Structure formats: C-alpha cells, structure tokens
C-alpha positions as a Python dict, from the first residue, in 0.01 Angstrom:
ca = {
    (1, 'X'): (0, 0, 0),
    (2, 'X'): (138, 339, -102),
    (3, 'X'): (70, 461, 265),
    (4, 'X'): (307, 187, 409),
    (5, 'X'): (54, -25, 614),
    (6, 'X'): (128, -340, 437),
    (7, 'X'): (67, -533, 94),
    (8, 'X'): (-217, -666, -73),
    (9, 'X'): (-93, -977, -272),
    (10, 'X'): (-366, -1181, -510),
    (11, 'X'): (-103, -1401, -649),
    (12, 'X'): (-92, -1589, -340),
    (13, 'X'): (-475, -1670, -440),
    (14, 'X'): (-339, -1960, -663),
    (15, 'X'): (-201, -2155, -380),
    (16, 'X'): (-539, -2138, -262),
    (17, 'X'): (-702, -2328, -494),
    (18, 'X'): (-575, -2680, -515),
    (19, 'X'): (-784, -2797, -768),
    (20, 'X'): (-629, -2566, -996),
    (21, 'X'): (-267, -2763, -1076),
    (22, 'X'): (10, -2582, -1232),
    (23, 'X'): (-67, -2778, -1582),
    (24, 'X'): (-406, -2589, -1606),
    (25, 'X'): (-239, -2250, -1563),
    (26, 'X'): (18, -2388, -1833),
    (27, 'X'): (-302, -2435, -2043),
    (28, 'X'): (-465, -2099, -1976),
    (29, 'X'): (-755, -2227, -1806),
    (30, 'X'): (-847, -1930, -1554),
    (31, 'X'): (-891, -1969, -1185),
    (32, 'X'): (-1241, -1856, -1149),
    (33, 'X'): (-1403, -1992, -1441),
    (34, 'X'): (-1772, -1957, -1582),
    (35, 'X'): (-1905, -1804, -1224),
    (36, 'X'): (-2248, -1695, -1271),
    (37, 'X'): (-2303, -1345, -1200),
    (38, 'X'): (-2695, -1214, -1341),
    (39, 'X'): (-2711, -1477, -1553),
    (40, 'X'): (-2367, -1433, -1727),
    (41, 'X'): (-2056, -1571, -1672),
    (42, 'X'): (-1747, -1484, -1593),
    (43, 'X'): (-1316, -1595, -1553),
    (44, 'X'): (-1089, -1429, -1407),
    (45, 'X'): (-718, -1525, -1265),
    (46, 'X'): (-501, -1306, -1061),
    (47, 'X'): (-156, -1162, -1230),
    (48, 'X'): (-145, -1464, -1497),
    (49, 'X'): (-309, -1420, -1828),
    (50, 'X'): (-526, -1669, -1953),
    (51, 'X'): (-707, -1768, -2306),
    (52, 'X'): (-1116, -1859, -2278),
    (53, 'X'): (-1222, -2110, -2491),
    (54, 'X'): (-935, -2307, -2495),
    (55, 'X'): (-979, -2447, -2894),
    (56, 'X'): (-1030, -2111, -3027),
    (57, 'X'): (-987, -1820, -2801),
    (58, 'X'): (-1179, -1519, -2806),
    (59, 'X'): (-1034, -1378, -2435),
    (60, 'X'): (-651, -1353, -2532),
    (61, 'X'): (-431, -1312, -2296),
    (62, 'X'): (-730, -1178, -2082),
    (63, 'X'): (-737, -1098, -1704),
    (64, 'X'): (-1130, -1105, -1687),
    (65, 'X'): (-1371, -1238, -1987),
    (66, 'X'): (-1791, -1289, -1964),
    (67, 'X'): (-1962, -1562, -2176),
    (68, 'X'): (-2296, -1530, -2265),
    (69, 'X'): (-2617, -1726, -2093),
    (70, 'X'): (-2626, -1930, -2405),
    (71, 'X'): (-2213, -2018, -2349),
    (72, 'X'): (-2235, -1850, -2758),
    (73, 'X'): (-2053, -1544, -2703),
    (74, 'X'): (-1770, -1429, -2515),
    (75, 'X'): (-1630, -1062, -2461),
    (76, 'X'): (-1294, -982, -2294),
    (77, 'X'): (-1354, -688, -2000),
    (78, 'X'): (-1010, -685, -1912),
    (79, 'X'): (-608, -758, -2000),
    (80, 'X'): (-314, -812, -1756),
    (81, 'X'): (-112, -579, -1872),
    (82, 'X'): (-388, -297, -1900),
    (83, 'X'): (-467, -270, -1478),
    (84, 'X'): (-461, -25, -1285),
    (85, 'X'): (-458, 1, -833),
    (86, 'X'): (-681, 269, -731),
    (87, 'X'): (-742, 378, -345),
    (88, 'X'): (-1087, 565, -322),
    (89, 'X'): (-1143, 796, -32),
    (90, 'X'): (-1295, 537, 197),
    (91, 'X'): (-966, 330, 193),
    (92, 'X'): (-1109, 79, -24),
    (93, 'X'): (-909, -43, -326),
    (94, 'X'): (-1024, -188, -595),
    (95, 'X'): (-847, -293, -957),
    (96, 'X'): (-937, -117, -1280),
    (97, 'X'): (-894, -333, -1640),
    (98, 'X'): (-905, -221, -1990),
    (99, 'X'): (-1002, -463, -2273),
    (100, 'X'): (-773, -508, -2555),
    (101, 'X'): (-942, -236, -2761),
    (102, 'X'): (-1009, 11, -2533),
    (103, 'X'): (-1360, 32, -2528),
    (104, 'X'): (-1488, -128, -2229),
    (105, 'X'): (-1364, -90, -1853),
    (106, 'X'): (-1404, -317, -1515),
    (107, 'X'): (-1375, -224, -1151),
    (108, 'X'): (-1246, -522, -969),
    (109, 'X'): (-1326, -413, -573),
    (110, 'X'): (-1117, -578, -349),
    (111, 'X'): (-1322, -716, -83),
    (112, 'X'): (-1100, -807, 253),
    (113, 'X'): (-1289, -1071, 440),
    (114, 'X'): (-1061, -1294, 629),
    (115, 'X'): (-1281, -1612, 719),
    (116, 'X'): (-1474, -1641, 330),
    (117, 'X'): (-1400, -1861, 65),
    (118, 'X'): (-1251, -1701, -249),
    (119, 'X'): (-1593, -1548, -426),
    (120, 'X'): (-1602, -1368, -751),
    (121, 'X'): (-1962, -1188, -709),
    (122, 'X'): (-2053, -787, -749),
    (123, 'X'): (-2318, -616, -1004),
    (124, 'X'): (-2173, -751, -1420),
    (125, 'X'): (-2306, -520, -1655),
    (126, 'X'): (-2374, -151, -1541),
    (127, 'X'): (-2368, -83, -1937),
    (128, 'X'): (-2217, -219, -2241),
    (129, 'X'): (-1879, -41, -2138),
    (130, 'X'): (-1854, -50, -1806),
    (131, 'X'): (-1877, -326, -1576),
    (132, 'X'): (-1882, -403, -1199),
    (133, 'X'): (-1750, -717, -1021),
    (134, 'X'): (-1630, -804, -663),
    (135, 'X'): (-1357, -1089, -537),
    (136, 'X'): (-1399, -1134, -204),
    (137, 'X'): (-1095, -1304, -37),
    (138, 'X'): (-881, -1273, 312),
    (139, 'X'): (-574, -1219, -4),
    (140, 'X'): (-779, -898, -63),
    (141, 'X'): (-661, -781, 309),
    (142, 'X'): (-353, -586, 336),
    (143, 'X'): (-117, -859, 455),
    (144, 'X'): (-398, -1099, 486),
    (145, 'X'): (-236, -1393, 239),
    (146, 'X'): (171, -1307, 276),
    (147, 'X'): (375, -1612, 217),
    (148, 'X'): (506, -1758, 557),
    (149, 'X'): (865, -1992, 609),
    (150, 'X'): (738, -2390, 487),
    (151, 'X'): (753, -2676, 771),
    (152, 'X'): (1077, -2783, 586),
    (153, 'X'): (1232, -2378, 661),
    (154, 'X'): (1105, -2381, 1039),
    (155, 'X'): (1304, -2691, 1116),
    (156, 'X'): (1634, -2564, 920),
    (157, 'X'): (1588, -2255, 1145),
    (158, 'X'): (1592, -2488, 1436),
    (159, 'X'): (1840, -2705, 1359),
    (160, 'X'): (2112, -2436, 1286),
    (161, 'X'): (1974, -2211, 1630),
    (162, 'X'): (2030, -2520, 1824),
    (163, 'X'): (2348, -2583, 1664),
    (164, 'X'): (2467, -2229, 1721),
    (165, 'X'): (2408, -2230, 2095),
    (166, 'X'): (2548, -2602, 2121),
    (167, 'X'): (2899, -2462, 1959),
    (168, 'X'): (2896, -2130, 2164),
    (169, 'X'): (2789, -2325, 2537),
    (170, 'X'): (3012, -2578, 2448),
    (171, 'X'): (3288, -2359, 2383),
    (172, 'X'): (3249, -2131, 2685),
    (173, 'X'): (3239, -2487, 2891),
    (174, 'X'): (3576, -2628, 2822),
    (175, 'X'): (3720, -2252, 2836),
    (176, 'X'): (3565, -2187, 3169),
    (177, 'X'): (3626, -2554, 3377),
    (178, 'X'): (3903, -2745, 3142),
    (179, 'X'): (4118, -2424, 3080),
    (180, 'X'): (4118, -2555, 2680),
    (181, 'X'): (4309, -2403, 2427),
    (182, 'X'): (4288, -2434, 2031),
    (183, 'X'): (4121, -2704, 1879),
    (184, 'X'): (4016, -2860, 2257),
    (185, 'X'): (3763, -2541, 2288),
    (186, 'X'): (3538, -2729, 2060),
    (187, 'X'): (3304, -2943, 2206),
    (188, 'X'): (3309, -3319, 2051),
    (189, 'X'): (3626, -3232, 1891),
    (190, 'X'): (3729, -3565, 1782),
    (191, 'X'): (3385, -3657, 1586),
    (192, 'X'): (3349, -3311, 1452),
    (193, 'X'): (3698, -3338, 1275),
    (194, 'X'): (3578, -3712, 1164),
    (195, 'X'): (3265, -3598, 1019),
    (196, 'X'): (3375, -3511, 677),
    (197, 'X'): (3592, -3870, 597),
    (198, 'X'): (3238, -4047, 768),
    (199, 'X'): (3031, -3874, 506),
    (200, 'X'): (3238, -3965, 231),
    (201, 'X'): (3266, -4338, 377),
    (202, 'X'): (2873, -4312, 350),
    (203, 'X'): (2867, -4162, 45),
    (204, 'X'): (3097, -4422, -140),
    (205, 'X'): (2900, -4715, 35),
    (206, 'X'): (2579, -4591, -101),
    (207, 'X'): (2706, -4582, -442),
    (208, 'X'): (2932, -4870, -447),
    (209, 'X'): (2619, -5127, -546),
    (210, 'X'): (2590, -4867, -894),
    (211, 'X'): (2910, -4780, -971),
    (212, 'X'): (3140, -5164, -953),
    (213, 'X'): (3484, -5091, -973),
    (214, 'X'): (3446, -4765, -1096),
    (215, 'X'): (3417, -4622, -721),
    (216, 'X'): (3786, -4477, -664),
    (217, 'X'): (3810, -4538, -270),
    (218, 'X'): (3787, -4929, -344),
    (219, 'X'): (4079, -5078, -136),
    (220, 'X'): (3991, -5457, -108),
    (221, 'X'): (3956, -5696, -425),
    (222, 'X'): (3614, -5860, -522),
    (223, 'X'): (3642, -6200, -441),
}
C-alpha cells in the first residue's frame, strides 16, 4: 500500500485453490471460471493471463472475460497488462482493467474478508462499457495472504539455532572448567573433525552397489 501499512498480494490466491494444478495455468484455463453473476458468466485469474475457450480463443491473454447465458458469445472486460490500483477515499481499493481495444472498462473491488471462501460476485453489466465485479478473499486484506517460512524452513531454522548455541555453550564450557586451548575449545572435537571422511565413507558405500569398480576409494579386491 502506497501509505506503508502493508501489501495486498492476489497471487498468493493460486495456492489457494488446489484444484487448480500448475498444468491448467500452463493451459490458460483461468482460476475462477464460468461463475455466474446475473445470468452471465465470468473468468478471471489473478496476475497470470489466460485464453477462454481453450480451442479457439476469443479472451486472449485476458485478465477477466464474460460468456454469454447461451455459453455462444464471449467478450474480454479486461487484460493483464492494462490494470490499474486505485485507493478511493474510503480506503477501499479496488483494480481497474481495460479490454484489448479500449472500449470497455471493469472495476475489480477488493473485498477483505478474512474467514470467506474465495468469491467472484458484485453487479456484471452496469452498461455495455462498463462493468462491476467483486472478489472477495482474506488475499484482498492488506497482509492478509503473505507467504510464511514452509515446515521444511522452520526446522532448518531450528536445527542451525540449536546448533549455534550447542557450539557457543560448548565452547564457553571447556574454556571456563578445562582451561582448553585451540582445537580442545570445541566441544566433541574428535567426531566433529571425523565428520567429513564419515560422510564420504557413507557416500561411497551408497554408491558402491551402482558404480562396480568404478568407485575410486575401493581398497579390497572382489572375491
């Protein structure tokens, strides 16, 4: 936000919908798709440009695009590249697209509602040019869908704190009651320095069954 309270981010609104694999976005097929809005319906994806239908696209490289009742004809309200943040005076923001040719608009309002299930909702058509849709999502709060650390970063975080405090409480130990000096500050000296040659033992015993012969630390004959 440009007043420095945080960030909205709707690309995190992909992670939130599973069902949705990373071969369908390869494909073009939008998020949202066909949600019925007044009897039309309407696609839309976040950041990603998509093509609607799929065998011979009308919406090219479209944003947002409305199919007719009849699924007959479709009409691109909006492109990617042609968008637009606006702040009103109440605080809320909301996303402005352009079609391809210029001639129609669409007001996107970002609707921050932290326990609701991704919606695309709001008025469709206020007039052939102009149109009016909502997407209601707890990514439409500022810093409502931020990416957080994975289990897998947590435990790497953990793992090298721990380590960290072992080396530094060790190290203060054998300072403060053995009087050490040199390599005898470290604690567990003798299977820290026996670490790397036990990692390539492992190593070449792992890969031994693959490589024959070929493995270079080989020092007994094949019977």
């Amino acid at each position: 936000m440009s007043d420095g309270s945080g960030v909205i981010d709707l690309s995190t609104i992909l992670d939130r919908h599973p069902d949705k694999t990373i071969d369908d976005l390869v494909l073009n097929e939008p998020v949202f798709q066909d949600e019925k809005i007044h009897g039309s319906y309407y696609s839309f994806t976040p950041c990603i440009p998509f093509n609607e239908p799929l065998s011979k696209p009308v919406c090219k490289e479209a944003a947002l695009c409305k199919k007719s009742a009849d699924n007959k004809t479709y009409t691109q309200l909006g492109d990617q590249t042609n968008v637009q943040f606006v702040t009103s005076v109440n605080g809320r923001v909301h996303m402005e697209f352009t079609n391809t040719a210029g001639n129609i608009s669409t007001s996107l309002n970002l609707i921050c509602n932290a326990s609701a299930q991704d919606t695309l909702a709001g008025k469709g058509m206020v007039n052939a040019t102009l149109y009016d849709l909502d997407l209601v999502s707890p990514c439409c709060c500022v810093n409502g869908c931020l990416p957080g650390l994975s289990a897998g970063s947590i435990l790497l975080i953990i793992f090298f704190s721990v380590l960290v405090c072992y080396f530094i409480a060790g190290v203060l130990y054998n300072k403060v009651v053995f009087d050490a000096r040199g390599t005898a500050l470290v604690p567990n000296y003798d299977f820290w320095s026996s670490l790397p040659g036990l990692i390539k033992d492992g190593y070449f015993f792992f890969l031994s069954p693959c490589l024959g012969d070929q493995v270079g630390s080989r020092k007994y004959e094949r019977l």
